[in-house]
């Protein structure tokens, strides 16, 4: 997954800035161009959308919409997955269970066979019936080597349509954790539309005017936004007894946080899903804005920010040095001075608060770490790292200079300040770290190729299981190009074997999961391949000028995640839209 629970990267575009700065309670300037979608999208004029039926959002896209391809879960236009295309299940993060969606039910009929029953009466937006053949086709696309879920076929032997509403999956082994994740993450595409597409088109095609099953269709697009229109014939109105309240959704790519904040205050936005400094003043002031909590940290936790050392380079190849580096970092200072308590310091395990039941407190007490400059210095000295030349920084054991560079993307101002803070606290322990800010694409290239010393990453989000975090941390083999996991290039066969064992524990077997996760936590503390820092917030600031009943911790408000980020509609983001109410009601 490539969701960024981050600030927006500034876009230098005067025209975009002029569009985004409109406010004063008026509707933001409409797009100049249109790209008609399905299901009567041409029935409304995107230049004249009724304000009381339109939801204006920002915080996911920071540039023009690139594509409408659900296979490309990392850069498709907002809503492609979740609003337009749908998955077999959703995942309820509060109840910790799968919720049937396109599927009516699913179960393991034996140790290696999973049977899926589909809902009846579901239709694609072109009127064709949704059947088991569409599910079979979607999963068989994974046989193509470049498709992101290609690895599924390492343990999936075949998928068959037993009848129009039944799909049978036969596996060589049952990876329960991974399979549950797959069930609520894989968008289903129509065989009758996609069947003649080449592998390149499946992966790289823009997929204009998508045919899908979701509650919305794309109505128009422009350089700074996409507009979605609700489908009156969406199957979920009757089958699920729910309907999203906004008839139109306009997602805008604002060029900076300041512009987003201005639009929110001037009622040109209803929801901002980007990091906005000074939220305390906004919530406590008389601005008509809400967040999930009324007090710090104001937001739910979405993912963990990790400090990732390149374990193929000296001295990061030494666990003792990595543990010293972990003890040198004053995360509390970052939480308070950089974020103003909008985030929470991570537990030593890095597991999100929603996974507290899987934290082995005995292991944490015996082997965990805390900020302690004195301990960091002692760990360095005991491991043979000394300041031989008196410059205040330790050298490698062979006497060579240690000068590390910590990279974060240029423009991600909170991470930039955090990197500077890490460098300062490391200096106090005698570790020389310099913060550097390449542009995002350059950083991704460095990260992929292993051309870095240290970086901050938050690639993995809240999910159905801590398995996804440990797979991110320990996956083997390490490849020449590491695209999505184990950026530290850490190799531990025992840890990876335990992760694979965890994968084969049923997701409702809490005790079985805890037993393996405890061992993984011990390995993490012993070797410290990556260092947990803080929990990034599920950034969500809402205006009550047009819509109300936003998610909140108190009262009867929804307890779902109110974000438009990619891959979050299945975690409660869609349900939030169904529970909104007009402000005047």
Coordinates of C-alpha atoms in Angstrom, one line a residue:
X1 CA 0.0 0.0 0.0
X2 CA 1.2 3.5 -0.7
X3 CA -1.1 5.7 1.2
X4 CA 0.5 8.7 2.7
X5 CA -0.7 9.9 6.0
X6 CA 1.2 13.0 5.3
X7 CA 1.2 16.6 4.4
X8 CA 0.7 17.5 0.8
X9 CA 3.8 18.1 -1.3
X10 CA 3.7 21.6 -2.6
X11 CA 2.7 22.0 -6.3
X12 CA 4.1 25.0 -8.1
X13 CA 1.1 26.0 -10.2
X14 CA -0.3 29.5 -10.1
X15 CA -3.5 28.5 -11.8
X16 CA -4.1 25.7 -9.3
X17 CA -3.5 28.0 -6.4
X18 CA -6.0 30.5 -7.7
X19 CA -8.6 27.8 -8.0
X20 CA -7.9 26.4 -4.5
X21 CA -7.9 29.7 -2.7
X22 CA -11.5 30.5 -3.5
X23 CA -13.7 30.4 -0.4
X24 CA -15.9 32.7 1.5
X25 CA -18.6 30.1 1.7
X26 CA -18.9 29.7 -2.1
X27 CA -18.4 26.6 -4.1
X28 CA -14.8 26.1 -5.3
X29 CA -14.3 26.9 -9.0
X30 CA -15.5 24.0 -11.1
X31 CA -13.4 22.1 -13.6
X32 CA -13.1 23.4 -17.1
X33 CA -13.1 19.9 -18.7
X34 CA -15.4 16.9 -18.3
X35 CA -15.0 13.2 -18.8
X36 CA -18.4 11.5 -18.7
X37 CA -18.7 8.3 -16.7
X38 CA -21.4 5.7 -16.4
X39 CA -25.0 5.6 -15.1
X40 CA -26.3 9.0 -16.1
X41 CA -23.2 11.0 -15.0
X42 CA -24.0 13.6 -17.7
X43 CA -27.3 14.5 -16.0
X44 CA -25.8 17.1 -13.9
X45 CA -23.6 20.1 -14.7
X46 CA -20.3 19.9 -12.7
X47 CA -20.1 23.7 -13.1
X48 CA -23.3 24.1 -11.0
X49 CA -23.3 21.4 -8.3
X50 CA -25.8 22.1 -5.5
X51 CA -23.8 22.9 -2.4
X52 CA -26.1 21.0 0.0
X53 CA -25.6 17.8 -2.0
X54 CA -21.9 18.1 -2.6
X55 CA -19.0 16.9 -0.4
X56 CA -15.7 18.8 -1.0
X57 CA -12.6 16.9 0.2
X58 CA -8.8 17.1 0.0
X59 CA -5.7 15.4 1.4
X60 CA -5.0 12.5 -0.9
X61 CA -4.0 13.8 -4.3
X62 CA -1.3 16.4 -4.7
X63 CA -1.4 16.6 -8.5
X64 CA -3.6 15.8 -11.5
X65 CA -5.5 12.4 -11.4
X66 CA -3.2 9.9 -13.2
X67 CA -5.6 7.0 -13.8
X68 CA -8.8 5.2 -12.9
X69 CA -7.2 1.8 -12.7
X70 CA -8.1 -0.2 -9.5
X71 CA -5.0 -2.4 -10.0
X72 CA -2.9 0.6 -9.4
X73 CA -3.9 1.0 -5.7
X74 CA -1.0 3.4 -5.1
X75 CA -1.7 6.2 -7.6
X76 CA -5.2 5.9 -9.0
X77 CA -7.7 8.8 -8.7
X78 CA -9.4 9.2 -5.4
X79 CA -12.4 6.9 -5.1
X80 CA -11.3 4.5 -7.8
X81 CA -11.2 1.7 -5.2
X82 CA -14.0 1.9 -2.7
X83 CA -16.4 4.3 -4.4
X84 CA -16.2 3.2 -8.0
X85 CA -14.8 -0.3 -7.8
X86 CA -15.6 -2.5 -4.8
X87 CA -14.1 -5.4 -2.9
X88 CA -15.6 -8.7 -1.7
X89 CA -15.5 -7.7 1.9
X90 CA -14.9 -4.6 4.1
X91 CA -13.1 -4.8 7.4
X92 CA -14.6 -3.4 10.6
X93 CA -11.6 -2.1 12.6
X94 CA -13.7 -1.7 15.8
X95 CA -15.2 -5.2 15.8
X96 CA -12.1 -6.7 14.1
X97 CA -14.0 -8.7 11.6
X98 CA -14.7 -9.0 7.9
X99 CA -18.0 -7.5 6.7
X100 CA -19.6 -9.1 3.6
X101 CA -19.8 -6.7 0.6
X102 CA -19.8 -8.0 -2.9
X103 CA -19.6 -11.4 -1.2
X104 CA -22.6 -12.6 0.8
X105 CA -20.3 -15.0 2.8
X106 CA -17.1 -16.9 2.7
X107 CA -15.7 -19.9 4.6
X108 CA -13.0 -22.5 4.7
X109 CA -14.6 -25.8 3.7
X110 CA -11.4 -27.8 4.5
X111 CA -7.7 -26.9 5.3
X112 CA -7.0 -25.8 1.8
X113 CA -10.3 -24.9 0.2
X114 CA -12.2 -21.6 0.6
X115 CA -15.7 -21.2 -0.8
X116 CA -17.2 -17.7 -1.6
X117 CA -20.9 -17.0 -2.1
X118 CA -21.6 -13.8 -4.0
X119 CA -24.6 -11.5 -3.5
X120 CA -27.4 -11.9 -6.0
X121 CA -28.7 -9.0 -8.1
X122 CA -25.4 -7.0 -8.3
X123 CA -24.9 -5.3 -11.6
X124 CA -22.0 -3.5 -13.3
X125 CA -22.6 0.1 -14.1
X126 CA -23.2 -0.8 -17.8
X127 CA -26.1 -3.1 -16.7
X128 CA -24.3 -6.4 -17.1
X129 CA -24.7 -8.9 -14.2
X130 CA -21.9 -9.3 -11.7
X131 CA -21.0 -13.1 -11.5
X132 CA -18.5 -15.5 -10.2
X133 CA -16.6 -15.3 -13.5
X134 CA -15.7 -11.7 -12.7
X135 CA -14.1 -12.8 -9.4
X136 CA -12.3 -15.7 -11.1
X137 CA -11.0 -13.4 -13.8
X138 CA -9.8 -10.8 -11.3
X139 CA -7.8 -13.3 -9.3
X140 CA -6.4 -14.9 -12.4
X141 CA -5.0 -11.6 -13.4
X142 CA -2.5 -12.2 -10.6
X143 CA -0.8 -14.9 -12.8
X144 CA 0.7 -11.9 -14.7
X145 CA 4.1 -11.3 -13.2
X146 CA 3.8 -7.5 -13.0
X147 CA 0.5 -7.5 -11.2
X148 CA 0.9 -6.5 -7.5
X149 CA -0.8 -9.7 -6.1
X150 CA 1.2 -12.1 -8.3
X151 CA 2.7 -13.7 -5.2
X152 CA -0.7 -15.0 -4.3
X153 CA -0.2 -17.7 -6.9
X154 CA 2.7 -19.1 -4.9
X155 CA 0.1 -20.8 -2.7
X156 CA -3.2 -20.4 -4.7
X157 CA -3.4 -23.4 -7.0
X158 CA -6.7 -22.7 -8.8
X159 CA -9.9 -20.6 -8.6
X160 CA -13.1 -21.8 -10.2
X161 CA -16.7 -20.5 -10.7
X162 CA -18.8 -23.4 -9.4
X163 CA -21.9 -21.5 -10.5
X164 CA -22.8 -17.9 -11.1
X165 CA -22.8 -17.1 -7.4
X166 CA -20.1 -19.4 -6.1
X167 CA -16.3 -19.2 -6.3
X168 CA -14.0 -22.0 -5.0
X169 CA -10.4 -21.3 -4.2
X170 CA -8.0 -24.2 -3.8
X171 CA -4.7 -23.6 -2.1
X172 CA -1.5 -25.6 -1.6
X173 CA -1.5 -24.2 2.0
X174 CA -3.8 -21.9 4.0
X175 CA -2.3 -18.5 4.7
X176 CA -5.2 -17.3 6.7
X177 CA -3.8 -13.9 7.7
X178 CA -2.8 -13.0 4.1
X179 CA -6.1 -14.3 2.7
X180 CA -8.3 -12.2 5.0
X181 CA -6.3 -9.2 4.0
X182 CA -6.7 -10.1 0.3
X183 CA -10.5 -10.4 0.7
X184 CA -11.1 -6.8 1.7
X185 CA -8.3 -5.3 -0.4
X186 CA -8.8 -6.8 -3.9
X187 CA -10.9 -4.7 -6.3
X188 CA -13.1 -6.9 -8.5
X189 CA -13.0 -5.9 -12.2
X190 CA -15.5 -6.9 -15.0
X191 CA -14.3 -9.8 -17.2
X192 CA -16.5 -8.7 -20.2
X193 CA -14.7 -5.3 -20.3
X194 CA -11.1 -6.3 -19.3
X195 CA -10.8 -9.8 -20.9
X196 CA -8.8 -8.6 -24.0
X197 CA -6.4 -6.3 -22.2
X198 CA -2.7 -7.0 -22.4
X199 CA -0.6 -7.3 -19.2
X200 CA 0.8 -3.8 -19.8
X201 CA -2.7 -2.4 -20.2
X202 CA -4.0 -4.2 -17.1
X203 CA -1.2 -2.6 -15.0
X204 CA -0.5 0.7 -16.7
X205 CA -3.7 1.5 -18.5
X206 CA -5.5 4.7 -17.4
X207 CA -8.9 2.9 -17.6
X208 CA -10.9 6.0 -18.5
X209 CA -14.7 5.7 -18.0
X210 CA -14.6 2.6 -15.8
X211 CA -17.3 0.1 -15.7
X212 CA -17.7 -0.9 -12.0
X213 CA -20.1 -2.0 -9.3
X214 CA -19.7 0.9 -6.8
X215 CA -22.0 3.6 -5.5
X216 CA -20.3 6.3 -7.5
X217 CA -19.1 6.9 -11.0
X218 CA -16.6 9.5 -12.3
X219 CA -18.4 12.5 -13.6
X220 CA -15.6 14.8 -14.6
X221 CA -11.9 15.5 -14.1
X222 CA -9.4 18.4 -14.3
X223 CA -5.8 19.1 -13.4
X224 CA -6.8 19.9 -9.8
X225 CA -9.7 17.6 -9.1
X226 CA -12.0 14.7 -9.8
X227 CA -15.8 14.8 -9.5
X228 CA -17.9 11.7 -8.6
X229 CA -21.6 11.3 -8.9
X230 CA -23.7 8.9 -6.9
X231 CA -25.4 6.1 -8.8
X232 CA -29.1 5.9 -8.2
X233 CA -29.1 2.2 -9.3
X234 CA -26.3 1.1 -6.9
X235 CA -27.1 -2.4 -5.6
X236 CA -26.2 -1.6 -2.0
X237 CA -29.3 0.6 -1.5
X238 CA -31.4 -2.6 -1.1
X239 CA -28.9 -5.3 -0.4
X240 CA -27.0 -3.4 2.3
X241 CA -29.8 -1.0 3.3
X242 CA -27.4 2.0 3.0
X243 CA -26.6 4.8 0.7
X244 CA -23.9 7.5 0.8
X245 CA -25.5 10.9 1.5
X246 CA -23.5 13.2 -0.8
X247 CA -24.9 13.1 -4.3
X248 CA -21.6 14.5 -5.5
X249 CA -18.0 14.3 -4.2
X250 CA -15.4 16.7 -5.4
X251 CA -11.9 15.8 -4.4
X252 CA -9.4 18.7 -4.8
X253 CA -5.6 18.6 -5.0
X254 CA -4.7 21.6 -3.0
X255 CA -1.1 23.0 -3.5
X256 CA -0.3 23.4 0.2
X257 CA -1.6 22.9 3.7
X258 CA -2.1 26.6 4.1
X259 CA -4.5 26.6 1.1
X260 CA -6.3 23.6 2.5
X261 CA -6.7 25.2 5.9
X262 CA -8.0 28.5 4.3
X263 CA -10.6 26.6 2.2
X264 CA -11.7 24.7 5.2
X265 CA -12.2 27.8 7.3
X266 CA -13.9 29.6 4.5
X267 CA -16.3 26.6 4.0
X268 CA -15.0 25.7 0.6
X269 CA -14.0 22.3 2.0
X270 CA -16.0 19.9 4.1
X271 CA -13.2 17.4 4.9
X272 CA -9.4 17.8 5.0
X273 CA -7.4 14.6 5.2
X274 CA -4.0 16.2 5.3
X275 CA -1.8 17.3 8.2
X276 CA -2.9 20.7 9.4
X277 CA -0.7 22.3 12.2
X278 CA -2.5 24.2 14.9
X279 CA -5.5 21.9 14.9
X280 CA -6.0 22.6 18.7
X281 CA -6.8 26.2 17.9
X282 CA -9.1 25.3 15.1
X283 CA -11.1 22.8 17.2
X284 CA -11.3 24.9 20.3
X285 CA -12.1 28.1 18.4
X286 CA -15.5 29.0 17.1
X287 CA -14.8 27.8 13.5
X288 CA -17.3 25.0 13.1
X289 CA -14.6 22.3 12.8
X290 CA -14.4 18.9 14.4
X291 CA -11.9 16.1 14.8
X292 CA -12.3 12.6 16.2
X293 CA -11.1 13.5 19.7
X294 CA -11.7 16.9 21.3
X295 CA -8.3 16.8 23.0
X296 CA -4.8 15.6 22.0
X297 CA -4.0 13.6 19.9
X298 CA -7.3 14.7 18.2
X299 CA -6.9 11.9 15.6
X300 CA -7.1 8.2 15.5
X301 CA -3.8 6.4 14.8
X302 CA -3.4 5.3 11.2
X303 CA 0.1 3.9 10.8
X304 CA 3.6 3.8 12.4
X305 CA 6.4 6.1 11.3
X306 CA 9.6 4.0 11.4
X307 CA 13.3 5.0 11.2
X308 CA 14.7 2.6 8.7
X309 CA 18.5 1.9 8.8
X310 CA 20.2 0.4 5.8
X311 CA 21.5 -2.8 7.5
X312 CA 23.8 -3.5 4.5
X313 CA 26.0 -0.5 5.4
X314 CA 28.3 0.1 8.3
X315 CA 27.7 0.7 11.2
X316 CA 23.9 0.0 10.6
X317 CA 24.8 -3.7 10.0
X318 CA 25.5 -3.9 13.8
X319 CA 22.5 -4.6 16.1
X320 CA 24.3 -2.9 18.9
X321 CA 24.7 0.3 17.0
X322 CA 21.0 0.2 15.9
X323 CA 19.9 -0.2 19.5
X324 CA 22.1 2.7 20.6
X325 CA 20.6 4.8 17.8
X326 CA 17.1 3.8 19.0
X327 CA 17.9 5.0 22.5
X328 CA 19.3 8.3 21.3
X329 CA 16.0 9.5 19.7
X330 CA 13.8 11.9 21.8
X331 CA 10.5 11.0 20.2
X332 CA 8.6 12.9 23.0
X333 CA 10.2 16.1 21.8
X334 CA 9.1 15.4 18.2
X335 CA 5.6 14.7 19.4
X336 CA 5.4 17.9 21.3
X337 CA 7.5 20.4 19.4
X338 CA 7.0 19.2 15.8
X339 CA 3.4 18.0 16.0
X340 CA 2.0 19.9 19.0
X341 CA 0.7 16.5 20.4
X342 CA -1.2 15.7 17.2
X343 CA 0.5 12.3 17.2
X344 CA 1.3 9.7 19.8
X345 CA 4.7 8.3 20.6
X346 CA 4.9 4.7 19.4
X347 CA 5.2 1.7 21.7
X348 CA 8.6 0.0 21.4
X349 CA 7.0 -2.7 19.3
X350 CA 5.6 -0.3 16.8
X351 CA 2.2 -2.0 16.8
X352 CA -0.7 0.4 16.5
X353 CA -2.9 1.0 19.6
X354 CA -5.6 -1.0 18.0
X355 CA -3.3 -4.1 18.3
X356 CA -2.5 -3.7 22.0
X357 CA -3.8 -7.2 22.7
X358 CA -0.8 -8.6 20.7
X359 CA 1.9 -6.7 22.7
X360 CA 3.8 -9.0 25.1
X361 CA 4.3 -6.6 28.0
X362 CA 6.8 -9.0 29.6
X363 CA 9.0 -8.9 26.5
X364 CA 8.7 -5.1 26.4
X365 CA 9.6 -4.7 30.0
X366 CA 12.6 -7.0 29.7
X367 CA 14.0 -6.0 26.3
X368 CA 12.2 -2.8 25.1
X369 CA 13.9 0.6 24.7
X370 CA 13.2 4.2 25.8
X371 CA 14.9 7.5 25.1
X372 CA 18.1 7.6 27.2
X373 CA 21.1 9.5 26.0
X374 CA 23.3 8.0 28.7
X375 CA 22.3 4.4 27.8
X376 CA 22.9 5.2 24.1
X377 CA 26.4 6.3 24.9
X378 CA 27.1 3.2 27.0
X379 CA 25.7 0.9 24.3
X380 CA 28.1 2.5 21.8
X381 CA 31.1 2.3 24.1
X382 CA 30.4 -1.3 25.1
X383 CA 30.1 -2.2 21.4
X384 CA 33.5 -0.6 20.6
X385 CA 32.3 2.8 19.1
X386 CA 34.5 5.5 20.5
X387 CA 35.4 9.1 19.8
X388 CA 39.0 8.8 18.9
X389 CA 39.6 12.2 17.5
X390 CA 37.7 14.3 20.0
X391 CA 35.2 15.8 17.6
X392 CA 32.2 14.7 19.7
X393 CA 31.2 11.9 17.4
X394 CA 32.1 8.2 17.6
X395 CA 33.9 6.4 14.9
X396 CA 33.5 2.9 13.5
X397 CA 35.4 0.1 15.2
X398 CA 38.1 0.3 12.6
X399 CA 38.5 4.1 13.3
X400 CA 36.8 5.2 10.1
X401 CA 34.5 8.2 10.3
X402 CA 30.7 7.7 10.8
X403 CA 28.6 10.3 9.0
X404 CA 25.1 9.2 8.3
X405 CA 22.4 10.9 6.2
X406 CA 18.8 10.7 7.1
X407 CA 16.5 11.3 4.1
X408 CA 12.8 12.4 4.0
X409 CA 10.9 13.9 1.1
X410 CA 11.3 17.6 0.4
X411 CA 8.1 19.5 1.3
X412 CA 7.0 17.0 3.9
X413 CA 7.6 19.7 6.5
X414 CA 6.7 17.7 9.6
X415 CA 9.0 14.9 8.7
X416 CA 11.7 17.4 7.7
X417 CA 11.5 18.9 11.2
X418 CA 11.4 15.5 12.7
X419 CA 14.6 14.5 10.8
X420 CA 16.4 17.5 12.1
X421 CA 15.2 16.7 15.7
X422 CA 16.5 13.1 15.3
X423 CA 19.9 14.4 14.1
X424 CA 20.1 16.7 17.1
X425 CA 19.3 14.1 19.7
X426 CA 21.7 11.6 18.0
X427 CA 24.4 14.2 18.2
X428 CA 24.0 14.3 22.0
X429 CA 24.8 10.6 22.1
X430 CA 27.8 11.0 19.8
X431 CA 26.2 9.8 16.5
X432 CA 26.6 12.1 13.5
X433 CA 23.4 12.3 11.5
X434 CA 22.6 14.9 8.8
X435 CA 19.1 15.5 7.5
X436 CA 18.7 15.7 3.8
X437 CA 15.5 16.3 1.7
X438 CA 15.5 14.9 -1.8
X439 CA 12.3 15.2 -3.9
X440 CA 9.9 12.3 -3.4
X441 CA 10.6 10.5 -6.6
X442 CA 14.3 10.6 -6.0
X443 CA 13.8 9.3 -2.5
X444 CA 11.7 6.4 -3.7
X445 CA 14.5 5.5 -6.2
X446 CA 17.1 5.6 -3.4
X447 CA 14.9 3.5 -1.1
X448 CA 14.2 1.0 -3.8
X449 CA 17.9 0.6 -4.8
X450 CA 19.2 0.6 -1.2
X451 CA 21.2 3.8 -1.8
X452 CA 20.6 5.4 1.6
X453 CA 21.8 5.4 5.2
X454 CA 18.6 6.2 7.1
X455 CA 15.1 7.1 6.1
X456 CA 11.6 7.5 7.7
X457 CA 8.8 5.4 6.3
X458 CA 5.2 4.7 7.1
X459 CA 4.3 2.3 4.3
X460 CA 2.1 -0.1 6.2
X461 CA -1.3 1.0 7.5
X462 CA -3.8 -0.3 10.0
X463 CA -5.1 -3.7 8.8
X464 CA -6.8 -6.8 9.9
X465 CA -3.7 -8.2 11.6
X466 CA -0.2 -7.3 12.9
X467 CA 0.9 -9.9 10.3
X468 CA 1.1 -7.1 7.8
X469 CA 3.6 -5.2 9.9
X470 CA 5.9 -8.2 10.5
X471 CA 5.7 -9.1 6.8
X472 CA 6.8 -5.5 6.1
X473 CA 9.6 -5.8 8.6
X474 CA 11.1 -9.3 7.9
X475 CA 10.1 -10.4 4.4
X476 CA 12.7 -12.5 2.5
X477 CA 14.4 -12.8 0.2
X478 CA 15.9 -9.4 0.0
X479 CA 15.9 -8.4 -3.7
X480 CA 18.1 -6.0 -5.6
X481 CA 15.1 -3.7 -5.7
X482 CA 12.9 -3.5 -2.6
X483 CA 9.7 -1.8 -3.6
X484 CA 7.3 -2.2 -0.8
X485 CA 8.7 -4.1 2.2
X486 CA 11.9 -4.6 4.2
X487 CA 13.6 -1.5 3.1
X488 CA 16.2 -2.1 5.8
X489 CA 17.3 -5.1 3.8
X490 CA 17.5 -7.0 7.1
X491 CA 18.0 -10.8 6.8
X492 CA 16.8 -13.1 9.5
X493 CA 15.6 -16.6 8.4
X494 CA 14.2 -17.4 11.8
X495 CA 12.1 -14.2 11.9
X496 CA 10.8 -14.8 8.4
X497 CA 9.9 -18.4 9.2
X498 CA 7.9 -17.1 12.2
X499 CA 6.1 -14.6 10.0
X500 CA 5.2 -17.4 7.7
X501 CA 4.0 -19.5 10.6
X502 CA 1.9 -16.5 11.8
X503 CA 0.3 -16.4 8.3
X504 CA -1.0 -19.9 8.8
X505 CA -2.7 -19.1 12.1
X506 CA -6.4 -18.4 11.8
X507 CA -7.3 -14.8 12.3
X508 CA -9.7 -15.6 15.1
X509 CA -7.0 -17.6 17.0
X510 CA -5.8 -14.7 19.2
X511 CA -3.8 -17.0 21.5
X512 CA -2.0 -18.7 18.6
X513 CA -1.2 -15.3 17.1
X514 CA 0.1 -13.9 20.4
X515 CA 2.5 -16.9 20.9
X516 CA 4.2 -16.2 17.6
X517 CA 4.1 -12.4 17.8
X518 CA 5.8 -12.5 21.2
X519 CA 8.8 -14.3 19.6
X520 CA 8.9 -11.8 16.7
X521 CA 8.9 -8.9 19.2
X522 CA 11.8 -10.5 21.0
X523 CA 13.8 -10.7 17.7
X524 CA 12.8 -7.1 17.0
X525 CA 14.2 -5.9 20.3
X526 CA 17.3 -8.0 20.0
X527 CA 18.3 -6.8 16.6
X528 CA 16.3 -3.6 16.1
X529 CA 16.1 -3.8 12.2
X530 CA 13.8 -0.8 12.2
X531 CA 13.0 1.7 14.9
X532 CA 9.4 2.7 15.7
X533 CA 9.0 6.5 16.3
X534 CA 5.4 7.7 16.4
X535 CA 1.9 6.9 15.2
X536 CA 0.9 9.1 12.3
X537 CA -2.6 10.4 12.8
X538 CA -5.6 9.5 10.7
X539 CA -5.7 13.1 9.6
X540 CA -9.3 14.2 9.4
X541 CA -10.6 17.7 10.0
X542 CA -14.3 18.4 9.2
X543 CA -16.4 21.4 8.7
X544 CA -20.0 21.3 10.0
X545 CA -21.2 24.1 7.7
X546 CA -22.8 21.8 5.1
X547 CA -22.5 18.2 6.6
X548 CA -22.7 17.0 10.2
X549 CA -22.5 13.7 12.1
X550 CA -18.8 13.3 11.4
X551 CA -17.0 10.5 13.2
X552 CA -16.2 11.3 16.9
X553 CA -15.2 9.4 20.0
X554 CA -18.0 10.8 22.0
X555 CA -21.7 10.3 21.9
X556 CA -23.6 8.4 19.1
X557 CA -21.4 9.7 16.3
X558 CA -19.9 7.1 13.9
X559 CA -16.8 5.4 15.1
X560 CA -15.4 4.9 11.6
X561 CA -12.3 6.4 9.8
X562 CA -13.3 9.6 7.9
X563 CA -10.7 9.6 5.2
X564 CA -10.5 9.6 1.5
X565 CA -7.1 8.0 1.3
X566 CA -6.6 5.1 -1.0
X567 CA -7.4 1.7 0.5
X568 CA -9.3 3.2 3.5
X569 CA -12.8 3.1 2.1
X570 CA -12.9 -0.6 3.0
X571 CA -11.8 0.3 6.6
X572 CA -14.9 2.4 7.4
X573 CA -14.3 5.3 5.0
X574 CA -17.3 4.4 2.9
X575 CA -19.6 3.8 5.9
X576 CA -18.8 7.3 7.1
X577 CA -20.4 8.7 3.9
X578 CA -23.6 6.8 4.6
X579 CA -23.9 8.3 8.1
X580 CA -23.4 11.9 7.2
X581 CA -26.4 14.2 7.6
X582 CA -27.1 17.6 6.0
X583 CA -26.2 20.4 8.4
X584 CA -29.6 21.9 8.2
X585 CA -31.5 18.7 9.2

